[in-house]
Coordinates of C-alpha atoms in Angstrom, one line a residue:
M1 CA 2.0 -31.3 229.6
P2 CA 0.8 -33.1 226.4
L3 CA -2.6 -32.4 224.9
A4 CA -5.1 -35.1 226.0
R5 CA -7.7 -34.4 223.4
A6 CA -7.8 -32.7 219.9
T7 CA -7.3 -29.0 220.0
S8 CA -9.6 -27.0 218.0
L9 CA -8.5 -24.4 215.7
E10 CA -10.1 -21.5 217.4
S11 CA -8.2 -22.5 220.7
L12 CA -4.9 -22.6 218.8
R13 CA -5.7 -19.0 217.6
R14 CA -6.3 -17.8 221.1
L15 CA -3.1 -19.2 222.3
I16 CA -1.3 -17.7 219.4
G17 CA -3.1 -14.1 220.1
D18 CA -2.2 -14.2 223.7
K19 CA 0.5 -11.6 224.3
N20 CA 2.4 -14.0 226.6
Y21 CA 2.7 -16.5 223.5
W22 CA 5.3 -14.1 221.9
T23 CA 7.2 -13.2 225.1
P24 CA 10.3 -15.3 225.4
H25 CA 10.7 -14.3 229.1
D26 CA 7.4 -15.7 230.1
P27 CA 8.0 -19.0 232.4
Q28 CA 5.3 -20.8 230.2
F29 CA 6.7 -19.6 226.7
E30 CA 8.1 -23.0 225.7
E31 CA 5.1 -24.9 226.9
R32 CA 2.9 -22.7 224.8
Q33 CA 5.0 -23.0 221.7
R34 CA 4.7 -26.7 222.2
Q35 CA 1.1 -26.8 222.6
V36 CA 0.5 -24.9 219.4
R37 CA 3.2 -27.0 217.6
E38 CA 1.5 -30.3 218.6
G39 CA -2.2 -28.9 218.2
F40 CA -1.4 -27.9 214.6
G41 CA 0.1 -31.5 214.2
Q42 CA -3.0 -33.0 215.3
L43 CA -5.2 -30.9 213.0
Y44 CA -3.2 -31.1 209.9
S45 CA -1.0 -34.4 210.0
A46 CA 1.5 -35.2 207.4
K47 CA -0.4 -38.3 206.3
N48 CA -4.2 -37.5 206.1
D49 CA -7.0 -39.4 204.2
A50 CA -6.4 -37.2 201.2
T51 CA -2.9 -38.1 200.6
E52 CA -3.9 -41.9 201.0
E53 CA -6.8 -41.2 198.4
L54 CA -4.4 -39.7 196.1
N55 CA -2.0 -42.5 196.4
A56 CA -4.8 -45.2 195.7
Q57 CA -5.7 -43.2 192.7
I58 CA -2.4 -43.0 191.3
E59 CA -1.9 -46.8 191.9
C60 CA -5.3 -47.3 189.9
I61 CA -4.2 -45.3 187.3
R62 CA -0.8 -47.1 187.1
Q63 CA -2.5 -50.5 187.1
R64 CA -4.9 -49.6 184.2
Q65 CA -2.2 -48.2 181.9
Q66 CA -0.1 -51.4 182.6
R67 CA -3.1 -53.7 181.7
Y68 CA -3.7 -51.2 178.5
D69 CA -0.2 -52.1 177.6
E70 CA -0.6 -55.6 178.1
I71 CA -3.6 -55.8 176.0
L72 CA -1.8 -54.0 173.1
D73 CA 0.9 -56.6 173.5
E74 CA -1.4 -59.4 173.4
Y75 CA -3.4 -58.1 170.6
D76 CA -0.1 -57.6 168.4
E77 CA 0.6 -61.3 169.2
L78 CA -2.6 -62.4 167.8
I79 CA -2.1 -60.3 164.6
R80 CA 1.5 -61.7 164.1
Y81 CA 0.9 -65.2 164.5
A82 CA -2.6 -65.4 162.7
P83 CA -2.4 -67.8 159.9
S84 CA -1.6 -66.2 156.6
V85 CA 0.1 -68.8 154.8
L86 CA -0.5 -69.0 151.1
E87 CA -1.3 -72.2 149.6
Y88 CA 0.2 -73.5 146.3
D89 CA -0.3 -76.8 144.5
K90 CA 2.4 -79.1 143.6
D91 CA 3.4 -77.2 140.4
G92 CA 3.7 -74.0 142.4
R93 CA 0.6 -72.3 141.3
L94 CA -1.1 -70.1 143.6
L95 CA -4.5 -71.9 145.3
K96 CA -5.3 -69.4 147.8
D97 CA -3.9 -66.0 148.6
Y98 CA -6.1 -65.4 151.7
V99 CA -6.4 -67.9 154.7
P100 CA -9.5 -66.9 156.8
I101 CA -8.5 -66.3 160.5
P102 CA -9.9 -68.6 162.9
P103 CA -12.9 -67.4 164.8
A104 CA -11.4 -68.2 168.1
I105 CA -8.7 -65.4 167.1
E106 CA -11.3 -63.1 165.9
E107 CA -13.5 -63.5 169.1
R108 CA -10.4 -62.8 171.2
K109 CA -9.6 -59.8 169.2
R110 CA -13.3 -58.5 169.7
L111 CA -13.0 -58.9 173.5
L112 CA -9.4 -57.3 173.6
N113 CA -11.0 -54.3 171.6
E114 CA -13.8 -54.1 173.8
E115 CA -11.4 -54.2 177.1
L116 CA -9.3 -51.5 175.5
R117 CA -12.3 -49.0 174.7
I118 CA -13.2 -49.4 178.3
L119 CA -9.8 -48.9 179.7
R120 CA -9.4 -46.0 177.6
E121 CA -12.6 -44.4 178.7
E122 CA -11.5 -44.9 182.4
L123 CA -8.0 -43.4 181.8
D124 CA -9.5 -40.4 180.0
R125 CA -12.0 -39.8 182.8
L126 CA -9.1 -40.1 185.4
G127 CA -6.9 -37.6 183.3
A128 CA -4.3 -39.9 182.2
P129 CA -5.3 -40.9 178.5
P130 CA -3.3 -43.9 177.1
G131 CA -0.2 -43.1 175.3
I132 CA 0.6 -40.2 177.7
Q133 CA 3.0 -41.1 180.5
F134 CA 1.3 -40.5 183.9
K135 CA 3.3 -38.2 186.1
M136 CA 2.3 -36.5 189.3
N137 CA 2.7 -32.7 189.4
N138 CA 5.5 -32.5 192.0
E139 CA 7.9 -35.4 190.8

């Protein structure tokens, strides 16, 4: 007979404590064994809220680390392609040895630095600082 309602831990303990639970010759032995199995299955399901919460946190960490890497790549691209061409006159003499970086690039770098700082703080709070590969303990 399947359990109609959720079984309490105390009722499962009483069932296990009954001497007939341990007697294989008892006519209801298999029924009691099944009831206890199903009762514990209801109380401690394999997929519970804690597992879902952990999986959500792991996914959150992976997304933040991925965004952190994307920002670093974009920042490198900004630095690499910032204008740094030297200017020479027609006789080959150096006129300018420094070309200022355009304000739009400087502003984008500032925004990226701010986002990196925020992500670094969040990852530190979550226990997965940037630069360290996140790995579950049971993997």
